[in-house]
Amino acid sequence: MSEQKRTREQRRKELQQKKHKKPLKLWFKRIIITVCILGVLGLIGGGSLFAYYASTAPKLDESSLKDPISPRLLDANGDLFATVGSENREYVPFDKIPQQMVDAIIATEDSRFYQHNGIDFLRLGKAVIANFTGGFGAQGASTITQQVIKNSFLKNEKTLKRKAQEAYLALQLERKYDKNEIFEMYFNKVLMSGRIYGFGTAAEYFYGKELKDLTLDQFAVLAGMPQSPNNYNPFKNPELAQKRRNIVLHLMNLHGKITDAEMKKAQAVPIENSLLPEDQRIAKNNSKYDAFIDIVLDELEKNGDGDSIADGITIYTTLQPNAQKQVEASLNSDIFPNKEIQSAVAVIDTKTGAIAAVGGGRNYGAERGFNYAQDMKLRSPGSTIKPLLDYGPAIEFLKWSTGQTIVDDKITYTNTDQVIRNFDGKYKGAMTMREALYNSRNVPAVKTLKEVGTKNAKEFINRFGIDIGDVHESSAIGGTSKSMSPIQMAGAYAAFGNNGVHTEPYSIKKIVYRDGKTEKDYRPKSVPVMKDSTAYMVTDVLRDVLTKGTATKAAISGLDIAGKSGTSNYDSNQIKQWNLPSSAFPDVWFAGYTTDYSIAIWAGYPELKTPMTTNEERYLPQHIFKEVMTNISKGKNTARFKKPNSVVEATIEKGTNPLKLASEFTPDDLKQTELFVKGTEPTTVSDEYEKLELNAPTNLKVDYDKESSSATLSWDFDKPKNKEVNVKYEVSVAINNGPSQILQTTDQMGLVIQSLIPGSSYVFTVTAISDDVRSEPASISLTIEAVVEEEPVVTPPEEPIIDENEGVPNNNGNENNNGNGNGNNGNNGNANNSGGDQSGTNPDDTTNPDGTTGSGENSSSNP
């Protein structure tokens, strides 16, 4: 009975377990069926979509398969100025391609090229897994066949449509052509660098040889380039190119194409040793604006569109043809002192950052390779760095005014005995920040950087997208481990002229793909990198550089220009190593800007050890700037720089620390109007120069000498204490209560006055004077008594004969006697005592009743 009972319980449990298991199995089956249905639907849908995309794919065209499709370049006005395509291309048939070249390409680009039918499904599976983990487009699986299709018919984009069309056309291509024909298409069509298409052309360009004459390491360099054409350009980036070459050699060894020994031997070859020497690279001036085109191609590469130029795109550039023509004309003119010196020019739109024109070098051509305007980043910027690293940050972070006092004296770099020197070998003492910058003094620049701090200085210059490496005290005057190109410098200076707003320089506005509809905008965003107060205050100081500073030769009448010159120096080791004169210099710069254009210019010799020594070389960038800026600004109404509300002016007294306002008594040569960030201007008036008050002369005395009819004045004077003043004394006289007349101004405390007239009264006045300041007068009187002469006694005749008729004629009256009348015998008068010409007497003088004559004034001392 119990056994029967247990059996029933067990059966119940088993039934319950079956009931639980049945729904699980049911759901599992349903999931499998659903997945299968979705898979089928997916295949149907995917197949349908693939079929649709395939049906819309372009048709195979042999000319398109073999020839590159040239991109169209339009200038800023929308006009076509260049196409970049098959010109000068070296087409190489398959049977002329060396086997090692074939092996290098296949090992690198498509190791299963001769096994697949256009699509490598094994490689595709690996790429799918990588895309799931790294996102769509993380890794491609394109075969050489697919690359030929993409470069011939499709635009360079990572979409399902393009991938589907690419796969479909790859299958069609494999059916229509054999493998060697497809390889030949790829070999001659692929973009190698810049505007170089095909491996044959690249062999001539980089090595000056035909393919058959290249070595294994050279084959590997070329085979590695198509993945990133401009980055792996061995002329421009030899280090990157060498790393890529070594990877290619490793892949060739991995796939059994070369031995370990061959790989290691080729990897050990320095890449520069086998490249065509620069002096043998012949520039071909067969296209317009080559330097600018190179900038465009580099920008495409930087934005991931380096391969797109083979897709027939249209490139809308920022080129201003008139500016470009002017730049090229200046660089190829007789303004240069010799044929060897090089130069680079970058012209940037101040407001937008758009590159208007580029001078990549003198006689720059399509195959030169090195663009000085963009690629040159190893030469010192000299003093052009001072606004960016020293004074700009001082205003931005410390709110310095342009009148900030800095002392130019002898100092050394911190913890060293190396003396910091100015270009003239002198030290000029206290000066304003303005004077220090426009006169390009080195000591104040280093002191300013120390005040700012290297961390703040580096952060400030990095805002412009410029990396100069670590910042040290010597960086303040151009001693940087890394430098900046003329394009970067022009872009940075443009921010000063654009209220502190910076736009990374760019040459492409947008690209339009082959369909004529799909676009990609290239214009970078503008970013404020400093306060508008900083930008304007630096600009205002840099105006003075062209009017009274180091770059007066760059000034242009009628244009509001700001700018900075720069000269680099050799260090003591270089001077010794290359046996250079101490006055030699390797680089000269000038960066200047208006509200329309910012231009940076470098000049120097290609090799650092070749020095410049003359003023003709030193001022070359300024002359080029003046010529270019004059011509591109002609006919334009260039606005002046406008002071923002965040900046105020104040007239300060130079030398005060902290700065104080000038008083009404501050000497004019110490008054200077400077700029301040609003709210930081001084409010205290300097009391260094108080109102000058002069004491009146004291102890004024007059001594009269009757014999010489002269008087001697003397006096004392107490000068103001603690003041250096130049005092003179004004002596005046009033005669007989008449008006006062100035006799003389003297720096002596005494004066002799001659030719005084008896019977007259004199009031002498002495006043101390210094510039416009006058003391109270001191006065003294002198009265000279008139001369009284006795009348002669007349003795009558003893026996006078009285004759009434003859009495009058013989009288001693006024007709003939010798009395004191107005006759000619007046010996007691003053006429002959007046000192001749010194008295100023003239024939028209009248005779006074007391016998003295009226006299004229002596210009120096006579009353």
PDB file of N, CA and C in Angstrom, residues 310-354:
ATOM      1  N   ALA A 310      41.344  61.936 -55.407  1.00  0.00           N
ATOM      2  CA  ALA A 310      41.228  61.019 -56.546  1.00  0.00           C
ATOM      3  C   ALA A 310      39.774  60.701 -56.848  1.00  0.00           C
ATOM      4  N   ASP A 311      38.842  61.342 -56.118  1.00  0.00           N
ATOM      5  CA  ASP A 311      37.420  61.043 -56.283  1.00  0.00           C
ATOM      6  C   ASP A 311      36.682  62.079 -57.118  1.00  0.00           C
ATOM      7  N   GLY A 312      37.436  63.025 -57.718  1.00  0.00           N
ATOM      8  CA  GLY A 312      36.773  64.028 -58.540  1.00  0.00           C
ATOM      9  C   GLY A 312      35.995  65.060 -57.748  1.00  0.00           C
ATOM     10  N   ILE A 313      36.482  65.404 -56.549  1.00  0.00           N
ATOM     11  CA  ILE A 313      35.774  66.382 -55.718  1.00  0.00           C
ATOM     12  C   ILE A 313      36.030  67.792 -56.226  1.00  0.00           C
ATOM     13  N   THR A 314      35.176  68.720 -55.788  1.00  0.00           N
ATOM     14  CA  THR A 314      35.368  70.137 -56.046  1.00  0.00           C
ATOM     15  C   THR A 314      35.733  70.799 -54.719  1.00  0.00           C
ATOM     16  N   ILE A 315      36.835  71.525 -54.715  1.00  0.00           N
ATOM     17  CA  ILE A 315      37.350  72.123 -53.483  1.00  0.00           C
ATOM     18  C   ILE A 315      37.178  73.640 -53.547  1.00  0.00           C
ATOM     19  N   TYR A 316      36.388  74.172 -52.637  1.00  0.00           N
ATOM     20  CA  TYR A 316      36.188  75.622 -52.540  1.00  0.00           C
ATOM     21  C   TYR A 316      37.235  76.161 -51.566  1.00  0.00           C
ATOM     22  N   THR A 317      38.211  76.896 -52.096  1.00  0.00           N
ATOM     23  CA  THR A 317      39.331  77.357 -51.280  1.00  0.00           C
ATOM     24  C   THR A 317      39.170  78.818 -50.873  1.00  0.00           C
ATOM     25  N   THR A 318      40.113  79.281 -50.061  1.00  0.00           N
ATOM     26  CA  THR A 318      40.114  80.669 -49.572  1.00  0.00           C
ATOM     27  C   THR A 318      41.060  81.551 -50.373  1.00  0.00           C
ATOM     28  N   LEU A 319      41.633  81.022 -51.452  1.00  0.00           N
ATOM     29  CA  LEU A 319      42.641  81.747 -52.217  1.00  0.00           C
ATOM     30  C   LEU A 319      42.116  83.070 -52.766  1.00  0.00           C
ATOM     31  N   GLN A 320      42.882  84.141 -52.527  1.00  0.00           N
ATOM     32  CA  GLN A 320      42.610  85.431 -53.158  1.00  0.00           C
ATOM     33  C   GLN A 320      43.679  85.629 -54.240  1.00  0.00           C
ATOM     34  N   PRO A 321      43.302  85.457 -55.505  1.00  0.00           N
ATOM     35  CA  PRO A 321      44.301  85.450 -56.591  1.00  0.00           C
ATOM     36  C   PRO A 321      45.197  86.678 -56.622  1.00  0.00           C
ATOM     37  N   ASN A 322      44.635  87.859 -56.381  1.00  0.00           N
ATOM     38  CA  ASN A 322      45.462  89.068 -56.429  1.00  0.00           C
ATOM     39  C   ASN A 322      46.547  89.039 -55.362  1.00  0.00           C
ATOM     40  N   ALA A 323      46.177  88.588 -54.173  1.00  0.00           N
ATOM     41  CA  ALA A 323      47.158  88.493 -53.094  1.00  0.00           C
ATOM     42  C   ALA A 323      48.214  87.439 -53.421  1.00  0.00           C
ATOM     43  N   GLN A 324      47.784  86.301 -53.967  1.00  0.00           N
ATOM     44  CA  GLN A 324      48.731  85.237 -54.303  1.00  0.00           C
ATOM     45  C   GLN A 324      49.709  85.694 -55.377  1.00  0.00           C
ATOM     46  N   LYS A 325      49.200  86.384 -56.379  1.00  0.00           N
ATOM     47  CA  LYS A 325      50.077  86.884 -57.441  1.00  0.00           C
ATOM     48  C   LYS A 325      51.106  87.860 -56.879  1.00  0.00           C
ATOM     49  N   GLN A 326      50.666  88.722 -55.968  1.00  0.00           N
ATOM     50  CA  GLN A 326      51.572  89.702 -55.385  1.00  0.00           C
ATOM     51  C   GLN A 326      52.656  89.031 -54.545  1.00  0.00           C
ATOM     52  N   VAL A 327      52.259  88.028 -53.783  1.00  0.00           N
ATOM     53  CA  VAL A 327      53.233  87.295 -52.963  1.00  0.00           C
ATOM     54  C   VAL A 327      54.282  86.634 -53.849  1.00  0.00           C
ATOM     55  N   GLU A 328      53.831  85.950 -54.886  1.00  0.00           N
ATOM     56  CA  GLU A 328      54.769  85.257 -55.770  1.00  0.00           C
ATOM     57  C   GLU A 328      55.657  86.251 -56.517  1.00  0.00           C
ATOM     58  N   ALA A 329      55.086  87.389 -56.902  1.00  0.00           N
ATOM     59  CA  ALA A 329      55.885  88.411 -57.594  1.00  0.00           C
ATOM     60  C   ALA A 329      56.975  88.954 -56.672  1.00  0.00           C
ATOM     61  N   SER A 330      56.647  89.178 -55.410  1.00  0.00           N
ATOM     62  CA  SER A 330      57.635  89.709 -54.460  1.00  0.00           C
ATOM     63  C   SER A 330      58.740  88.697 -54.188  1.00  0.00           C
ATOM     64  N   LEU A 331      58.363  87.424 -54.033  1.00  0.00           N
ATOM     65  CA  LEU A 331      59.363  86.400 -53.727  1.00  0.00           C
ATOM     66  C   LEU A 331      60.295  86.139 -54.902  1.00  0.00           C
ATOM     67  N   ASN A 332      59.854  86.446 -56.111  1.00  0.00           N
ATOM     68  CA  ASN A 332      60.681  86.196 -57.290  1.00  0.00           C
ATOM     69  C   ASN A 332      61.210  87.485 -57.907  1.00  0.00           C
ATOM     70  N   SER A 333      61.226  88.568 -57.105  1.00  0.00           N
ATOM     71  CA  SER A 333      61.688  89.864 -57.598  1.00  0.00           C
ATOM     72  C   SER A 333      63.154  90.073 -57.238  1.00  0.00           C
ATOM     73  N   ASP A 334      63.691  91.239 -57.617  1.00  0.00           N
ATOM     74  CA  ASP A 334      65.082  91.555 -57.322  1.00  0.00           C
ATOM     75  C   ASP A 334      65.249  92.233 -55.962  1.00  0.00           C
ATOM     76  N   ILE A 335      64.244  92.096 -55.095  1.00  0.00           N
ATOM     77  CA  ILE A 335      64.326  92.674 -53.756  1.00  0.00           C
ATOM     78  C   ILE A 335      65.331  91.921 -52.882  1.00  0.00           C
ATOM     79  N   PHE A 336      65.709  90.702 -53.317  1.00  0.00           N
ATOM     80  CA  PHE A 336      66.606  89.858 -52.524  1.00  0.00           C
ATOM     81  C   PHE A 336      68.069  90.191 -52.824  1.00  0.00           C
ATOM     82  N   PRO A 337      68.924  90.112 -51.806  1.00  0.00           N
ATOM     83  CA  PRO A 337      70.341  90.465 -52.008  1.00  0.00           C
ATOM     84  C   PRO A 337      71.128  89.432 -52.811  1.00  0.00           C
ATOM     85  N   ASN A 338      70.641  88.168 -52.860  1.00  0.00           N
ATOM     86  CA  ASN A 338      71.338  87.142 -53.636  1.00  0.00           C
ATOM     87  C   ASN A 338      70.354  86.035 -53.995  1.00  0.00           C
ATOM     88  N   LYS A 339      70.814  85.040 -54.732  1.00  0.00           N
ATOM     89  CA  LYS A 339      69.935  83.965 -55.197  1.00  0.00           C
ATOM     90  C   LYS A 339      69.724  82.875 -54.156  1.00  0.00           C
ATOM     91  N   GLU A 340      70.622  82.789 -53.182  1.00  0.00           N
ATOM     92  CA  GLU A 340      70.584  81.666 -52.249  1.00  0.00           C
ATOM     93  C   GLU A 340      69.600  81.868 -51.097  1.00  0.00           C
ATOM     94  N   ILE A 341      69.396  83.073 -50.672  1.00  0.00           N
ATOM     95  CA  ILE A 341      68.557  83.330 -49.509  1.00  0.00           C
ATOM     96  C   ILE A 341      67.113  82.924 -49.791  1.00  0.00           C
ATOM     97  N   GLN A 342      66.469  82.322 -48.806  1.00  0.00           N
ATOM     98  CA  GLN A 342      65.094  81.865 -48.958  1.00  0.00           C
ATOM     99  C   GLN A 342      64.144  82.736 -48.139  1.00  0.00           C
ATOM    100  N   SER A 343      62.863  82.622 -48.442  1.00  0.00           N
ATOM    101  CA  SER A 343      61.858  83.383 -47.702  1.00  0.00           C
ATOM    102  C   SER A 343      60.506  82.703 -47.831  1.00  0.00           C
ATOM    103  N   ALA A 344      59.643  82.976 -46.869  1.00  0.00           N
ATOM    104  CA  ALA A 344      58.281  82.438 -46.886  1.00  0.00           C
ATOM    105  C   ALA A 344      57.320  83.521 -46.442  1.00  0.00           C
ATOM    106  N   VAL A 345      56.127  83.509 -47.019  1.00  0.00           N
ATOM    107  CA  VAL A 345      55.110  84.521 -46.720  1.00  0.00           C
ATOM    108  C   VAL A 345      53.767  83.830 -46.488  1.00  0.00           C
ATOM    109  N   ALA A 346      53.064  84.271 -45.454  1.00  0.00           N
ATOM    110  CA  ALA A 346      51.697  83.803 -45.210  1.00  0.00           C
ATOM    111  C   ALA A 346      50.797  85.020 -45.043  1.00  0.00           C
ATOM    112  N   VAL A 347      49.730  85.077 -45.830  1.00  0.00           N
ATOM    113  CA  VAL A 347      48.765  86.166 -45.758  1.00  0.00           C
ATOM    114  C   VAL A 347      47.433  85.598 -45.271  1.00  0.00           C
ATOM    115  N   ILE A 348      46.958  86.099 -44.134  1.00  0.00           N
ATOM    116  CA  ILE A 348      45.755  85.582 -43.487  1.00  0.00           C
ATOM    117  C   ILE A 348      44.716  86.690 -43.393  1.00  0.00           C
ATOM    118  N   ASP A 349      43.455  86.335 -43.582  1.00  0.00           N
ATOM    119  CA  ASP A 349      42.365  87.279 -43.341  1.00  0.00           C
ATOM    120  C   ASP A 349      42.245  87.479 -41.831  1.00  0.00           C
ATOM    121  N   THR A 350      42.430  88.715 -41.377  1.00  0.00           N
ATOM    122  CA  THR A 350      42.460  89.005 -39.943  1.00  0.00           C
ATOM    123  C   THR A 350      41.179  88.574 -39.247  1.00  0.00           C
ATOM    124  N   LYS A 351      40.046  88.758 -39.892  1.00  0.00           N
ATOM    125  CA  LYS A 351      38.760  88.501 -39.235  1.00  0.00           C
ATOM    126  C   LYS A 351      38.361  87.026 -39.265  1.00  0.00           C
ATOM    127  N   THR A 352      38.690  86.327 -40.347  1.00  0.00           N
ATOM    128  CA  THR A 352      38.180  84.958 -40.513  1.00  0.00           C
ATOM    129  C   THR A 352      39.220  83.865 -40.349  1.00  0.00           C
ATOM    130  N   GLY A 353      40.508  84.204 -40.429  1.00  0.00           N
ATOM    131  CA  GLY A 353      41.552  83.185 -40.375  1.00  0.00           C
ATOM    132  C   GLY A 353      41.786  82.489 -41.703  1.00  0.00           C
ATOM    133  N   ALA A 354      41.060  82.870 -42.747  1.00  0.00           N
ATOM    134  CA  ALA A 354      41.218  82.250 -44.060  1.00  0.00           C
ATOM    135  C   ALA A 354      42.578  82.612 -44.654  1.00  0.00           C
TER     136      ALA A 354
END
